[in-house]
Amino acid sequence: MRNASRGEATRTAILDAAERLFAEHGLDGVSHRQISSAAGQGNNAAVGYHFGTTGDLVAAIVERHTTPIDALRGAMADRVAGSTDIRDWVDCLFRPMADHLESLGSPTWWARLSAQLAADPRRHALYVQHALRSDALSRTVAGFTACLPDLPEPVREERAAMSRLLSVHVFADRETALAEGSPTPRASWSETADGVVDAMVGLWTAPVTHPS
């Protein structure tokens, strides 16, 4: 038991260190040696021993955040089941991220790392893989889609990409400002989510200009 507890503590320390370093220096700017050192591990092979490749390590970081976010989203989706108000479903899509960041206390690094993952085609697949397994996200997307039955599919895909990038960068910008001690437009993560939801409802309900 003691060895198992020690191993879990080491894994947690590595995840914490890796998340911070990736957020601050980029996914391609950090070595296993740096992560091991930041995690207080004298063995430079600790990352490989506990996680394998950098891709495996990033996947583990994604999993430890998406799991609680999924739980929050599932509870929200239960509360608005059957709603035909698009704002209810947009709230389900984006507020869980803000609520999760609030629950982590300060400082956080997940928003900045999420923005990097969303903008990196090589690693965005990690999100896609998670989305395919997420019942909460599937139910939310279904409820959301039902509110916009006449939106052309190409426009839907375009706005989905806009939404993903806009939301992650708004959260990442707030996290960066908090880390630097700079002013933020909103006083809390919840209020930041209000702003994101307002913008997303406007984006998704905007008129469509069809090609001539």
Coordinates of C-alpha atoms in Angstrom, one line a residue:
M1 CA 0.0 0.0 0.0
R2 CA 2.8 2.4 0.9
N3 CA 4.5 1.9 -2.5
A4 CA 1.2 2.4 -4.3
S5 CA 0.5 5.6 -2.4
R6 CA 4.1 6.8 -3.1
G7 CA 3.6 6.0 -6.8
E8 CA 0.3 7.9 -6.9
A9 CA 1.9 10.9 -5.2
T10 CA 4.7 10.8 -7.8
R11 CA 2.2 10.6 -10.7
T12 CA 0.3 13.6 -9.2
A13 CA 3.5 15.6 -8.8
I14 CA 4.5 14.9 -12.4
L15 CA 1.0 15.8 -13.7
D16 CA 1.1 19.1 -11.7
A17 CA 4.6 20.0 -12.9
A18 CA 3.9 19.1 -16.6
E19 CA 0.6 21.0 -16.7
R20 CA 2.3 24.1 -15.4
L21 CA 5.3 23.9 -17.6
F22 CA 3.3 23.1 -20.7
A23 CA 1.0 26.0 -20.0
E24 CA 3.9 28.5 -19.5
H25 CA 6.3 27.3 -22.1
G26 CA 4.3 25.4 -24.7
L27 CA 3.7 21.8 -25.5
D28 CA 6.9 21.5 -27.5
G29 CA 9.1 23.6 -25.2
V30 CA 9.4 21.3 -22.3
S31 CA 11.5 18.1 -21.9
H32 CA 10.9 15.1 -19.7
R33 CA 14.0 16.1 -17.8
Q34 CA 12.5 19.5 -16.9
I35 CA 9.3 18.0 -15.8
S36 CA 11.0 15.4 -13.6
S37 CA 13.1 18.1 -12.0
A38 CA 10.1 20.4 -11.4
A39 CA 8.2 17.4 -9.9
G40 CA 11.1 16.9 -7.4
Q41 CA 12.2 13.6 -9.1
G42 CA 15.9 12.9 -9.1
N43 CA 15.4 10.2 -11.8
N44 CA 15.1 11.9 -15.2
A45 CA 13.3 8.8 -16.5
A46 CA 10.4 9.3 -14.1
V47 CA 8.0 10.7 -16.7
G48 CA 8.6 7.9 -19.1
Y49 CA 8.3 5.3 -16.3
H50 CA 5.0 6.6 -15.0
F51 CA 3.3 7.8 -18.3
G52 CA 5.3 6.7 -21.3
T53 CA 5.5 9.3 -24.1
T54 CA 4.8 13.0 -24.0
G55 CA 1.5 12.3 -25.8
D56 CA 0.5 9.9 -23.1
L57 CA 1.3 12.5 -20.4
V58 CA -0.8 15.1 -22.1
A59 CA -3.6 12.7 -22.5
A60 CA -3.5 12.0 -18.7
I61 CA -3.7 15.7 -18.0
V62 CA -6.6 16.1 -20.4
E63 CA -8.4 13.2 -18.7
R64 CA -8.0 14.6 -15.2
H65 CA -9.8 17.8 -16.2
T66 CA -12.3 16.6 -18.7
T67 CA -13.7 14.0 -16.2
P68 CA -14.9 16.6 -13.6
I69 CA -16.0 19.0 -16.4
D70 CA -18.1 16.1 -17.8
A71 CA -19.7 15.6 -14.4
L72 CA -20.7 19.3 -14.2
R73 CA -22.0 19.3 -17.8
G74 CA -24.0 16.1 -17.2
A75 CA -25.7 17.7 -14.1
M76 CA -26.5 20.8 -16.1
A77 CA -27.9 18.8 -19.0
D78 CA -30.2 16.9 -16.7
R79 CA -31.6 20.2 -15.4
V80 CA -32.4 21.6 -18.8
A81 CA -33.5 18.4 -20.5
G82 CA -36.2 19.1 -23.0
S83 CA -35.5 22.8 -23.2
T84 CA -35.9 24.6 -26.6
D85 CA -34.0 27.7 -25.4
I86 CA -30.6 27.7 -27.1
R87 CA -29.1 29.7 -24.2
D88 CA -29.7 26.7 -21.9
W89 CA -27.6 24.4 -24.1
V90 CA -24.9 27.0 -24.8
D91 CA -24.6 27.4 -21.0
C92 CA -24.2 23.6 -20.7
L93 CA -21.4 23.7 -23.3
F94 CA -19.2 26.4 -21.9
R95 CA -20.0 27.1 -18.2
P96 CA -18.7 23.8 -16.9
M97 CA -15.1 24.9 -17.9
A98 CA -15.5 28.1 -15.9
D99 CA -17.0 26.3 -12.9
H100 CA -14.1 23.7 -13.0
L101 CA -11.5 26.4 -13.1
E102 CA -13.2 28.2 -10.1
S103 CA -13.0 24.9 -8.2
L104 CA -9.3 24.6 -8.7
G105 CA -8.5 27.7 -6.8
S106 CA -5.5 29.9 -7.8
P107 CA -3.3 29.6 -9.7
T108 CA -4.5 27.5 -12.5
W109 CA -2.9 26.4 -15.8
W110 CA -5.6 24.3 -17.5
A111 CA -7.2 27.2 -19.5
R112 CA -3.9 28.1 -21.1
L113 CA -3.1 24.5 -21.9
S114 CA -6.6 24.0 -23.3
A115 CA -6.0 26.9 -25.7
Q116 CA -2.8 25.3 -26.9
L117 CA -4.5 22.0 -27.5
A118 CA -7.5 23.6 -29.3
A119 CA -5.1 25.4 -31.7
D120 CA -2.8 22.3 -32.3
P121 CA -4.2 20.0 -35.0
R122 CA -1.9 17.2 -33.8
R123 CA -3.2 17.2 -30.3
H124 CA -6.8 18.4 -30.8
A125 CA -7.6 14.8 -31.5
L126 CA -7.3 14.2 -27.7
Y127 CA -10.4 16.3 -27.3
V128 CA -12.2 14.6 -30.1
Q129 CA -11.4 11.2 -28.6
H130 CA -12.8 12.4 -25.3
A131 CA -15.9 13.9 -26.9
L132 CA -16.7 10.5 -28.6
R133 CA -16.8 8.9 -25.1
S134 CA -18.8 11.7 -23.3
D135 CA -22.5 11.0 -22.8
A136 CA -22.9 14.4 -21.2
L137 CA -21.4 16.2 -24.2
S138 CA -23.4 14.1 -26.6
R139 CA -26.7 14.9 -24.9
T140 CA -25.7 18.6 -24.7
V141 CA -24.9 18.8 -28.4
A142 CA -28.1 17.0 -29.3
G143 CA -30.2 19.5 -27.3
F144 CA -28.2 22.4 -28.8
T145 CA -28.5 21.1 -32.4
A146 CA -32.3 20.7 -32.0
C147 CA -32.6 24.5 -31.3
L148 CA -31.1 25.3 -34.7
P149 CA -32.7 22.9 -37.2
D150 CA -32.4 25.1 -40.2
L151 CA -28.7 26.1 -39.9
P152 CA -26.8 24.8 -42.9
E153 CA -24.2 22.2 -42.1
P154 CA -21.3 24.1 -43.5
V155 CA -22.2 27.1 -41.4
R156 CA -22.7 24.9 -38.4
E157 CA -19.2 23.5 -38.8
E158 CA -17.7 27.0 -39.3
R159 CA -19.4 28.3 -36.2
A160 CA -18.4 25.3 -34.1
A161 CA -14.8 26.0 -34.9
M162 CA -15.2 29.7 -34.1
S163 CA -16.9 28.8 -30.8
R164 CA -14.2 26.4 -29.7
L165 CA -11.4 28.9 -30.4
L166 CA -13.2 31.9 -29.0
S167 CA -14.2 30.2 -25.7
V168 CA -10.8 28.6 -24.9
H169 CA -8.9 31.9 -25.6
V170 CA -11.3 34.0 -23.5
F171 CA -10.7 31.6 -20.6
A172 CA -6.9 31.4 -21.3
D173 CA -6.7 35.2 -21.4
R174 CA -8.3 35.5 -18.0
E175 CA -6.1 32.8 -16.5
T176 CA -3.0 34.6 -17.9
A177 CA -4.2 37.9 -16.5
L178 CA -4.7 36.4 -13.1
A179 CA -1.3 34.8 -13.2
E180 CA 0.3 38.2 -14.0
G181 CA -1.8 40.2 -11.6
S182 CA -3.4 42.2 -14.4
P183 CA -7.0 43.5 -14.4
T184 CA -9.7 41.3 -15.9
P185 CA -12.9 42.4 -17.6
R186 CA -15.0 40.2 -15.3
A187 CA -14.7 39.7 -11.6
S188 CA -15.1 35.9 -11.5
W189 CA -15.0 32.8 -13.6
S190 CA -18.8 32.7 -13.4
E191 CA -19.1 36.2 -14.7
T192 CA -16.6 35.3 -17.5
A193 CA -18.9 32.4 -18.4
D194 CA -21.8 34.8 -18.6
G195 CA -19.9 36.9 -21.2
V196 CA -18.9 33.8 -23.2
V197 CA -22.4 32.5 -23.2
D198 CA -23.8 35.9 -24.3
A199 CA -21.3 36.0 -27.2
M200 CA -22.0 32.4 -28.2
V201 CA -25.7 32.9 -28.3
G202 CA -25.2 35.9 -30.6
L203 CA -22.7 34.0 -32.8
W204 CA -25.0 30.9 -33.3
T205 CA -28.2 32.9 -33.8
A206 CA -26.6 35.5 -36.2
P207 CA -28.1 35.7 -39.7
V208 CA -26.4 33.6 -42.4
T209 CA -25.1 35.4 -45.5
H210 CA -25.3 32.9 -48.3
P211 CA -22.7 32.8 -51.1
S212 CA -23.9 34.6 -54.2

